[in-house]
Amino acid sequence: MKFKHRLAYYLFGLTLGGFLVTMIFNKRGQDFCYLPNCRVLKNIREKGIYIGDDAKKALTQGWVNQKDIDNTLLYGDVNFDSSNKPVKGGKLYIIEGKNTNLEPITLEIVNSDTKATLVNVKKM
């Protein structure tokens, strides 16, 4: 069999296999979170957020709202240099994002085994 025929069969099989694998994983509803930033944010979102007293004060001030926090937990960046430090009740994560006015904000979240607590929200 000539090389061009073997290449055609290989590419056809590769395309068909890739299509099938994609269809199987999309039906399961799984999103692929292999990077550390994505895994931390997904873990926090799955547990749900409990809002602490300092964070409640920031929410009542009006410069940040619940939608800003949700967007930061979806699209934010985890600052690993100052995160993943053990504190009472879990590990502290610093997540950087923006509010609806495009002002940078920082979320301080204590992530324990059973829940995630929003400790503080800061304007940068």
CSV table of C-alpha atoms in Angstrom, one decimal:
chain,number,residue,atom,x,y,z
A,1,MET,CA,0.0,0.0,0.0
A,2,LYS,CA,1.3,3.4,-0.9
A,3,PHE,CA,2.2,6.0,1.7
A,4,LYS,CA,-0.6,8.4,0.6
A,5,HIS,CA,-3.2,5.7,1.1
A,6,ARG,CA,-1.8,4.8,4.6
A,7,LEU,CA,-1.8,8.5,5.5
A,8,ALA,CA,-5.4,8.9,4.3
A,9,TYR,CA,-6.5,5.9,6.4
A,10,TYR,CA,-4.6,7.2,9.4
A,11,LEU,CA,-6.1,10.7,9.2
A,12,PHE,CA,-9.6,9.3,8.7
A,13,GLY,CA,-9.3,7.1,11.8
A,14,LEU,CA,-7.8,9.9,13.8
A,15,THR,CA,-10.6,12.3,12.9
A,16,LEU,CA,-13.3,9.7,13.5
A,17,GLY,CA,-11.7,8.8,16.9
A,18,GLY,CA,-11.4,12.4,18.0
A,19,PHE,CA,-15.0,13.1,17.0
A,20,LEU,CA,-16.2,10.1,19.1
A,21,VAL,CA,-14.2,11.0,22.1
A,22,THR,CA,-15.4,14.6,22.0
A,23,MET,CA,-19.0,13.4,21.7
A,24,ILE,CA,-18.7,11.1,24.7
A,25,PHE,CA,-17.2,13.7,27.0
A,26,ASN,CA,-19.6,16.4,25.9
A,27,LYS,CA,-22.5,14.2,26.8
A,28,ARG,CA,-21.2,13.7,30.3
A,29,GLY,CA,-21.2,17.5,30.9
A,30,GLN,CA,-17.6,17.4,32.1
A,31,ASP,CA,-15.5,20.4,31.6
A,32,PHE,CA,-11.7,19.9,31.4
A,33,CYS,CA,-10.0,21.6,34.3
A,34,TYR,CA,-6.4,20.4,34.4
A,35,LEU,CA,-4.6,23.6,35.2
A,36,PRO,CA,-4.2,24.7,38.8
A,37,ASN,CA,-6.1,28.0,38.4
A,38,CYS,CA,-9.1,26.3,36.9
A,39,ARG,CA,-9.2,23.4,39.4
A,40,VAL,CA,-9.1,25.8,42.4
A,41,LEU,CA,-11.9,28.0,41.0
A,42,LYS,CA,-14.0,25.0,40.1
A,43,ASN,CA,-13.6,23.5,43.6
A,44,ILE,CA,-14.7,26.7,45.3
A,45,ARG,CA,-17.7,27.2,42.9
A,46,GLU,CA,-18.9,23.6,43.5
A,47,LYS,CA,-18.9,24.0,47.3
A,48,GLY,CA,-20.8,27.3,47.3
A,49,ILE,CA,-19.7,30.5,49.0
A,50,TYR,CA,-20.5,31.5,52.5
A,51,ILE,CA,-20.1,35.3,53.0
A,52,GLY,CA,-18.2,36.5,56.1
A,53,ASP,CA,-18.8,39.7,58.0
A,54,ASP,CA,-16.1,41.8,56.4
A,55,ALA,CA,-17.3,40.7,53.0
A,56,LYS,CA,-20.9,41.6,53.9
A,57,LYS,CA,-19.7,45.1,54.7
A,58,ALA,CA,-18.1,45.4,51.3
A,59,LEU,CA,-21.2,44.2,49.6
A,60,THR,CA,-23.3,46.8,51.3
A,61,GLN,CA,-21.0,49.6,50.2
A,62,GLY,CA,-22.1,49.3,46.6
A,63,TRP,CA,-18.8,49.1,44.7
A,64,VAL,CA,-19.0,45.3,44.5
A,65,ASN,CA,-22.0,43.0,44.2
A,66,GLN,CA,-22.7,39.3,44.1
A,67,LYS,CA,-22.4,39.2,40.3
A,68,ASP,CA,-18.9,40.6,40.5
A,69,ILE,CA,-18.0,37.8,43.0
A,70,ASP,CA,-19.5,35.2,40.7
A,71,ASN,CA,-17.6,36.5,37.7
A,72,THR,CA,-14.4,36.6,39.6
A,73,LEU,CA,-14.8,33.0,40.7
A,74,LEU,CA,-15.5,32.1,37.0
A,75,TYR,CA,-12.8,34.2,35.2
A,76,GLY,CA,-10.5,35.3,38.0
A,77,ASP,CA,-6.8,34.5,38.5
A,78,VAL,CA,-5.6,32.8,41.7
A,79,ASN,CA,-2.5,34.4,43.1
A,80,PHE,CA,-0.6,31.3,44.1
A,81,ASP,CA,2.4,33.3,45.5
A,82,SER,CA,0.2,34.5,48.4
A,83,SER,CA,-2.4,31.6,48.4
A,84,ASN,CA,-2.6,28.0,49.6
A,85,LYS,CA,-1.6,29.0,53.1
A,86,PRO,CA,-3.1,27.1,56.0
A,87,VAL,CA,-5.3,29.2,58.2
A,88,LYS,CA,-7.9,28.2,60.8
A,89,GLY,CA,-10.6,26.2,59.1
A,90,GLY,CA,-8.8,25.5,55.7
A,91,LYS,CA,-6.5,27.2,53.2
A,92,LEU,CA,-6.5,30.8,52.2
A,93,TYR,CA,-6.8,31.7,48.5
A,94,ILE,CA,-6.3,35.1,47.0
A,95,ILE,CA,-8.3,35.5,43.8
A,96,GLU,CA,-7.9,38.6,41.6
A,97,GLY,CA,-10.6,39.9,39.2
A,98,LYS,CA,-12.6,42.9,38.2
A,99,ASN,CA,-16.0,44.4,39.1
A,100,THR,CA,-18.6,45.7,36.7
A,101,ASN,CA,-16.8,49.1,36.6
A,102,LEU,CA,-13.6,47.3,35.5
A,103,GLU,CA,-11.9,48.1,38.8
A,104,PRO,CA,-9.6,45.4,40.1
A,105,ILE,CA,-10.8,43.6,43.1
A,106,THR,CA,-9.3,40.9,45.3
A,107,LEU,CA,-11.3,38.1,47.0
A,108,GLU,CA,-9.9,36.4,50.1
A,109,ILE,CA,-11.5,32.9,50.4
A,110,VAL,CA,-10.9,30.2,53.0
A,111,ASN,CA,-11.4,26.9,51.3
A,112,SER,CA,-12.1,24.0,53.7
A,113,ASP,CA,-13.1,20.4,53.0
A,114,THR,CA,-16.8,21.1,53.2
A,115,LYS,CA,-17.3,24.8,52.4
A,116,ALA,CA,-15.7,27.9,51.1
A,117,THR,CA,-16.0,31.2,53.0
A,118,LEU,CA,-15.5,34.6,51.5
A,119,VAL,CA,-13.5,36.4,54.2
A,120,ASN,CA,-12.9,39.8,52.6
A,121,VAL,CA,-13.3,41.7,49.4
A,122,LYS,CA,-10.7,44.5,48.6
A,123,LYS,CA,-10.4,47.1,46.0
A,124,MET,CA,-6.9,47.3,44.6
